[in-house]
Tab-separated table of C-alpha atoms in Angstrom:
chain	number	residue	atom	x	y	z
A	23	SER	CA	52.355	-2.019	-1.788
A	24	LEU	CA	49.450	0.314	-2.510
A	25	HIS	CA	46.940	-2.268	-1.256
A	26	ALA	CA	48.814	-2.725	2.016
A	27	SER	CA	49.019	1.048	2.433
A	28	VAL	CA	45.263	1.454	1.936
A	29	VAL	CA	44.470	-1.338	4.407
A	30	SER	CA	46.866	0.154	6.949
A	31	THR	CA	45.246	3.594	6.557
A	32	VAL	CA	41.748	2.173	6.993
A	33	PHE	CA	42.639	0.311	10.166
A	34	SER	CA	44.492	3.287	11.592
A	35	GLN	CA	41.422	5.454	10.970
A	36	MET	CA	39.167	2.941	12.736
A	37	GLU	CA	41.551	2.095	15.559
A	38	GLY	CA	39.918	2.490	18.949
A	39	GLN	CA	36.460	3.016	17.427
A	40	SER	CA	33.659	0.606	18.263
A	41	TYR	CA	31.433	1.725	15.409
A	42	ASP	CA	31.476	1.940	11.620
A	43	SER	CA	32.872	5.432	11.122
A	44	ARG	CA	32.712	5.416	7.324
A	45	VAL	CA	30.811	8.334	5.834
A	46	ILE	CA	29.435	7.184	2.479
A	47	LEU	CA	27.506	9.342	0.026
A	48	HIS	CA	24.825	7.461	-1.932
A	49	VAL	CA	23.726	9.248	-5.113
A	50	TYR	CA	20.415	8.479	-6.851
A	51	ASP	CA	19.140	9.585	-10.251
A	52	LEU	CA	15.795	11.362	-10.142
A	53	ALA	CA	15.776	11.662	-13.933
A	54	ARG	CA	18.059	8.983	-15.368
A	55	GLU	CA	17.765	9.903	-19.032
A	56	VAL	CA	18.355	13.601	-18.351
A	57	ASN	CA	21.299	12.840	-16.070
A	58	ASP	CA	22.871	10.537	-18.660
A	59	LYS	CA	22.783	13.379	-21.183
A	60	PHE	CA	24.332	15.990	-18.894
A	61	TRP	CA	26.522	13.790	-16.678
A	62	TRP	CA	29.629	14.750	-18.653
A	63	MET	CA	28.971	18.412	-17.782
A	64	GLY	CA	28.763	17.701	-14.073
A	65	ILE	CA	25.063	18.540	-13.968
A	66	GLY	CA	22.136	16.328	-13.021
A	67	ILE	CA	19.011	16.006	-10.908
A	68	PHE	CA	20.023	13.874	-7.950
A	69	HIS	CA	18.807	12.666	-4.595
A	70	THR	CA	21.446	11.830	-1.992
A	71	GLY	CA	21.734	10.223	1.399
A	72	ILE	CA	24.577	9.707	3.864
A	73	GLN	CA	25.429	6.286	5.244
A	74	PHE	CA	27.029	6.305	8.676
A	75	ASN	CA	27.441	3.564	11.264
A	76	GLY	CA	25.339	1.106	9.280
A	77	LYS	CA	22.405	3.465	8.650
A	78	GLU	CA	21.469	5.721	5.757
A	79	TYR	CA	20.106	9.195	6.530
A	80	TRP	CA	17.875	11.204	4.178
A	81	PHE	CA	16.075	14.516	4.419
A	82	TYR	CA	12.412	13.937	3.541
A	83	GLY	CA	10.061	16.858	2.911
A	84	HIS	CA	6.560	16.630	4.368
A	85	GLN	CA	3.786	18.942	5.602
A	86	PHE	CA	4.393	18.682	9.343
A	87	GLY	CA	6.434	20.856	11.690
A	88	PHE	CA	8.724	18.135	13.012
A	89	THR	CA	11.898	16.590	11.676
A	90	GLY	CA	12.275	15.483	8.079
A	91	VAL	CA	15.298	13.278	8.818
A	92	ILE	CA	14.636	9.597	8.161
A	93	VAL	CA	16.770	6.522	8.832
A	94	LEU	CA	16.894	3.641	6.357
A	95	SER	CA	18.846	0.435	5.913
A	96	PRO	CA	21.586	0.874	3.272
A	97	GLY	CA	21.422	-0.987	-0.013
A	98	ILE	CA	18.590	0.785	-1.835
A	99	GLU	CA	18.937	0.349	-5.597
A	100	ARG	CA	15.587	1.696	-6.781
A	101	MET	CA	12.566	3.518	-5.385
A	102	GLY	CA	9.888	4.090	-7.974
A	103	THR	CA	11.563	5.856	-10.897
A	104	MET	CA	14.593	6.793	-8.788
A	105	SER	CA	17.690	4.600	-9.159
A	106	ARG	CA	21.113	4.537	-7.534
A	107	ARG	CA	23.884	5.964	-9.708
A	108	THR	CA	26.972	5.665	-7.507
A	109	SER	CA	28.316	5.628	-3.961
A	110	VAL	CA	31.334	7.598	-2.747
A	111	LEU	CA	33.378	7.012	0.404
A	112	LEU	CA	33.875	10.555	1.687
A	113	GLY	CA	36.032	9.645	4.670
A	114	TYR	CA	35.883	8.544	8.292
A	115	ALA	CA	34.102	10.413	11.074
A	116	GLN	CA	36.435	12.611	13.089
A	117	HIS	CA	34.442	12.282	16.313
A	118	SER	CA	33.564	9.716	18.936
A	119	LYS	CA	30.306	7.820	18.495
A	120	GLU	CA	28.673	9.950	21.199
A	121	GLN	CA	29.753	13.169	19.514
A	122	SER	CA	28.601	11.869	16.137
A	123	ASP	CA	25.199	10.986	17.603
A	124	GLU	CA	24.923	14.535	18.940
A	125	ILE	CA	25.646	15.887	15.455
A	126	ILE	CA	22.864	13.725	13.999
A	127	ASP	CA	20.472	14.937	16.703
A	128	ASP	CA	21.374	18.537	15.910
A	129	LEU	CA	20.689	17.926	12.201
A	130	THR	CA	17.390	16.330	13.223
A	131	ARG	CA	16.397	19.606	14.891
A	132	GLN	CA	17.533	21.773	11.996
A	133	PHE	CA	16.008	19.904	9.046
A	134	VAL	CA	12.256	20.150	9.587
A	135	GLY	CA	9.891	18.470	7.136
A	136	ASP	CA	7.756	21.478	6.229
A	137	GLN	CA	10.857	23.617	5.600
A	138	TYR	CA	11.969	21.451	2.666
A	139	HIS	CA	12.496	23.345	-0.591
A	140	PRO	CA	13.588	21.635	-3.841
A	141	LEU	CA	16.115	24.380	-4.629
A	142	ASN	CA	17.135	26.062	-1.384
A	143	ARG	CA	16.877	23.363	1.298
A	144	ASN	CA	16.803	19.872	-0.156
A	145	CYS	CA	18.254	16.428	0.512
A	146	ASN	CA	21.614	17.447	-0.944
A	147	HIS	CA	21.929	20.367	1.451
A	148	PHE	CA	21.321	17.899	4.270
A	149	SER	CA	23.946	15.483	2.931
A	150	GLU	CA	26.454	18.321	2.641
A	151	ASP	CA	25.821	19.508	6.197
A	152	MET	CA	26.093	15.981	7.598
A	153	SER	CA	29.341	15.352	5.731
A	154	MET	CA	30.826	18.725	6.731
A	155	ARG	CA	30.099	18.115	10.402
A	156	LEU	CA	31.088	14.457	10.669
A	157	LEU	CA	34.254	14.958	8.617
A	158	LYS	CA	35.166	18.425	9.883
A	159	GLY	CA	34.831	20.342	6.650
A	160	VAL	CA	34.798	17.679	3.931
A	161	ARG	CA	32.149	18.454	1.315
A	162	PRO	CA	30.465	16.001	-1.068
A	163	PRO	CA	31.167	16.538	-4.804
A	164	GLY	CA	29.717	19.830	-6.002
A	165	TRP	CA	27.822	18.258	-8.892
A	166	ILE	CA	25.216	16.636	-6.633
A	167	ASN	CA	23.444	19.972	-6.096
A	168	ARG	CA	24.694	22.046	-9.023
A	169	ALA	CA	21.362	21.895	-10.834
A	170	ALA	CA	19.542	23.357	-7.820
A	171	PHE	CA	22.173	26.085	-7.483
A	172	LEU	CA	21.853	27.014	-11.153
A	173	ALA	CA	18.052	26.961	-10.956
A	174	SER	CA	18.004	29.220	-7.893
A	175	SER	CA	20.350	31.597	-9.712
A	176	VAL	CA	18.053	31.623	-12.751
A	177	LEU	CA	15.134	32.608	-10.497
A	178	LYS	CA	16.824	35.951	-9.977
A	179	VAL	CA	16.171	36.869	-13.611
A	180	ILE	CA	13.059	34.897	-14.671
A	181	PRO	CA	9.711	34.133	-12.957
A	182	GLU	CA	9.532	30.896	-10.989
A	183	ASN	CA	6.658	29.497	-13.090
A	184	TRP	CA	8.846	29.793	-16.183
A	185	LEU	CA	11.617	27.869	-14.454
A	186	TRP	CA	9.320	24.959	-13.582
A	187	TRP	CA	7.998	24.964	-17.146
A	188	LEU	CA	11.560	24.706	-18.487
A	189	ILE	CA	12.307	21.873	-16.053
A	190	GLY	CA	9.141	20.110	-17.220
A	191	VAL	CA	10.266	20.430	-20.827
A	192	ALA	CA	13.682	19.026	-19.932
A	193	LEU	CA	12.004	16.064	-18.276
A	194	SER	CA	9.721	15.612	-21.320
A	195	ALA	CA	6.644	16.376	-19.230
A	196	ASN	CA	3.406	17.303	-20.958
A	197	VAL	CA	3.143	20.871	-19.725
A	198	SER	CA	1.744	24.039	-21.255
A	199	PRO	CA	3.751	27.266	-21.517
A	200	PRO	CA	3.131	29.479	-18.467
A	201	SER	CA	1.132	32.659	-18.840
A	202	THR	CA	2.742	36.005	-18.085
A	203	GLN	CA	-0.630	37.762	-17.702
A	204	ALA	CA	-3.237	37.534	-15.013
A	205	PRO	CA	-6.384	35.641	-16.053
A	206	ALA	CA	-9.176	37.814	-17.459
A	207	GLN	CA	-11.875	35.944	-15.608
A	208	THR	CA	-12.640	34.688	-12.149
A	209	GLN	CA	-13.665	31.085	-11.666
A	210	THR	CA	-15.792	29.852	-8.783
A	211	GLN	CA	-16.933	26.318	-8.198
A	212	THR	CA	-19.749	24.844	-6.156
A	213	GLN	CA	-20.506	21.195	-5.493
A	214	SER	CA	-23.180	21.116	-8.205
A	215	GLU	CA	-21.616	23.140	-11.028
A	216	THR	CA	-18.763	25.341	-12.168
A	217	HIS	CA	-19.650	28.907	-13.103
A	218	ILE	CA	-17.332	31.287	-14.942
A	219	VAL	CA	-17.766	34.958	-14.040
A	220	THR	CA	-16.401	37.218	-16.772
A	221	ASP	CA	-15.352	40.826	-16.259
A	222	THR	CA	-18.653	42.096	-17.700
A	223	GLU	CA	-20.719	39.867	-15.395
A	224	ALA	CA	-18.794	40.584	-12.217
A	225	THR	CA	-21.026	43.353	-10.868
A	226	PRO	CA	-20.628	44.231	-7.160
A	227	GLU	CA	-23.920	42.505	-6.319
A	228	LYS	CA	-22.928	39.275	-8.042
A	229	VAL	CA	-19.442	39.295	-6.559
A	230	THR	CA	-20.939	39.806	-3.102
A	231	ASP	CA	-23.272	36.840	-3.603
A	232	ILE	CA	-20.389	34.677	-4.778
A	233	GLU	CA	-18.173	35.665	-1.856
A	234	ALA	CA	-20.990	35.003	0.601
A	235	GLY	CA	-21.569	31.554	-0.876
A	236	LEU	CA	-17.889	30.699	-0.691
A	237	LEU	CA	-17.721	31.968	2.890
A	238	ASN	CA	-20.676	29.822	3.956
A	239	GLN	CA	-19.149	26.808	2.253
A	240	GLN	CA	-15.827	27.489	3.966
A	241	ILE	CA	-17.488	27.745	7.379
A	242	GLU	CA	-19.286	24.458	6.848
A	243	GLU	CA	-16.050	22.729	5.792
A	244	THR	CA	-14.194	24.205	8.745
A	245	GLU	CA	-16.755	22.845	11.169
A	246	GLU	CA	-16.643	19.401	9.590
A	247	GLU	CA	-12.856	19.290	9.595
A	248	LYS	CA	-12.314	20.993	12.955
A	249	LYS	CA	-11.956	17.757	14.896
A	250	ALA	CA	-9.569	16.221	12.370
A	251	ARG	CA	-7.460	19.382	12.271
A	252	LYS	CA	-7.290	19.500	16.065
A	253	GLU	CA	-6.197	15.861	16.195
A	254	LEU	CA	-3.525	16.589	13.593
A	255	GLU	CA	-2.229	19.557	15.573
A	256	GLU	CA	-2.098	17.430	18.724
A	257	PHE	CA	-0.235	14.718	16.809
A	258	VAL	CA	2.382	17.221	15.588
A	259	GLN	CA	2.880	18.628	19.069
A	260	THR	CA	3.192	15.118	20.510
A	261	VAL	CA	5.882	14.188	17.981
A	262	LYS	CA	7.781	17.448	18.533
A	263	ALA	CA	7.906	16.659	22.266
A	264	MET	CA	9.444	13.229	21.647
A	265	PRO	CA	13.176	12.492	21.923
A	266	LEU	CA	14.904	13.204	18.615
A	267	SER	CA	15.567	9.535	17.868
A	268	GLN	CA	11.836	8.828	18.183
A	269	GLN	CA	11.021	11.772	15.934
A	270	ARG	CA	13.209	10.188	13.266
A	271	GLU	CA	11.372	6.897	13.764
A	272	VAL	CA	7.969	8.554	13.294
A	273	THR	CA	9.063	10.364	10.132
A	274	THR	CA	10.630	7.169	8.782
A	275	LYS	CA	7.369	5.264	9.368
A	276	ILE	CA	5.423	7.954	7.485
A	277	PHE	CA	7.904	7.771	4.618
A	278	MET	CA	7.875	3.963	4.483
A	279	ARG	CA	4.091	3.804	4.545
A	280	ILE	CA	4.038	5.960	1.406
A	281	ASN	CA	7.133	4.684	-0.398
A	282	GLY	CA	8.145	1.383	1.175
A	283	HIS	CA	6.368	-0.774	-1.418
A	284	SER	CA	8.442	0.722	-4.246
A	285	ILE	CA	11.876	0.191	-2.669
A	286	GLN	CA	14.168	-2.400	-4.252
A	287	ARG	CA	17.361	-3.390	-2.487
A	288	GLY	CA	20.711	-4.757	-3.575
A	289	ALA	CA	23.849	-5.739	-1.707
A	290	THR	CA	24.907	-3.332	1.032
């Protein structure tokens, strides 16, 4: 029977393996209403993660120069406005556990938090790379990242600020049309007031005074923040020197501290 054939195939794939070799793609809606409208076209705004050996791996963008790979327990149904749409069994890992762990470590090195880009290097690129390497060439469905591909293609013919305005309109955001001209005035702000310098007022003497004031303010802020910035730099260097598994733990803790309260789980 078909059922017996499927069961036999599953057990033959897992024979001799002491770990859960399933590679499962979890797909989440970032904009449910938009995705519902365009789902039939194979287009949507999605977040994805890969479940492997009982853990779910995401690529998380942040401001630091160490890994953006985080490790979560599977079974996430919602996180804030994001909700799970579907899960797809992509296949079974074609490597030993040790080799698979090496692949995950290599991805940990490659996907650095401050290199995240919503169009060119996002969570879906990570999921695709992880799937391709664990399954020796098997890609996730193309629709998970089609919107980013189309958007990056559009950027070749229109300015980026127009693209983000169009995306905001699609998401029903309250945004104003972008300007195609440079502003006709220069704005400077001090702690006590905001002063607008128009083109007719911006004489060399006044501009010099403004620049000097901003420079002094910047120097004062730099001195006040110097210790904190140095501590942050030391923290980043300390994390980068850690074993890759510990780097993932640090990034996961940062992510959970920010987002953990909004996570809702279902059955795994």
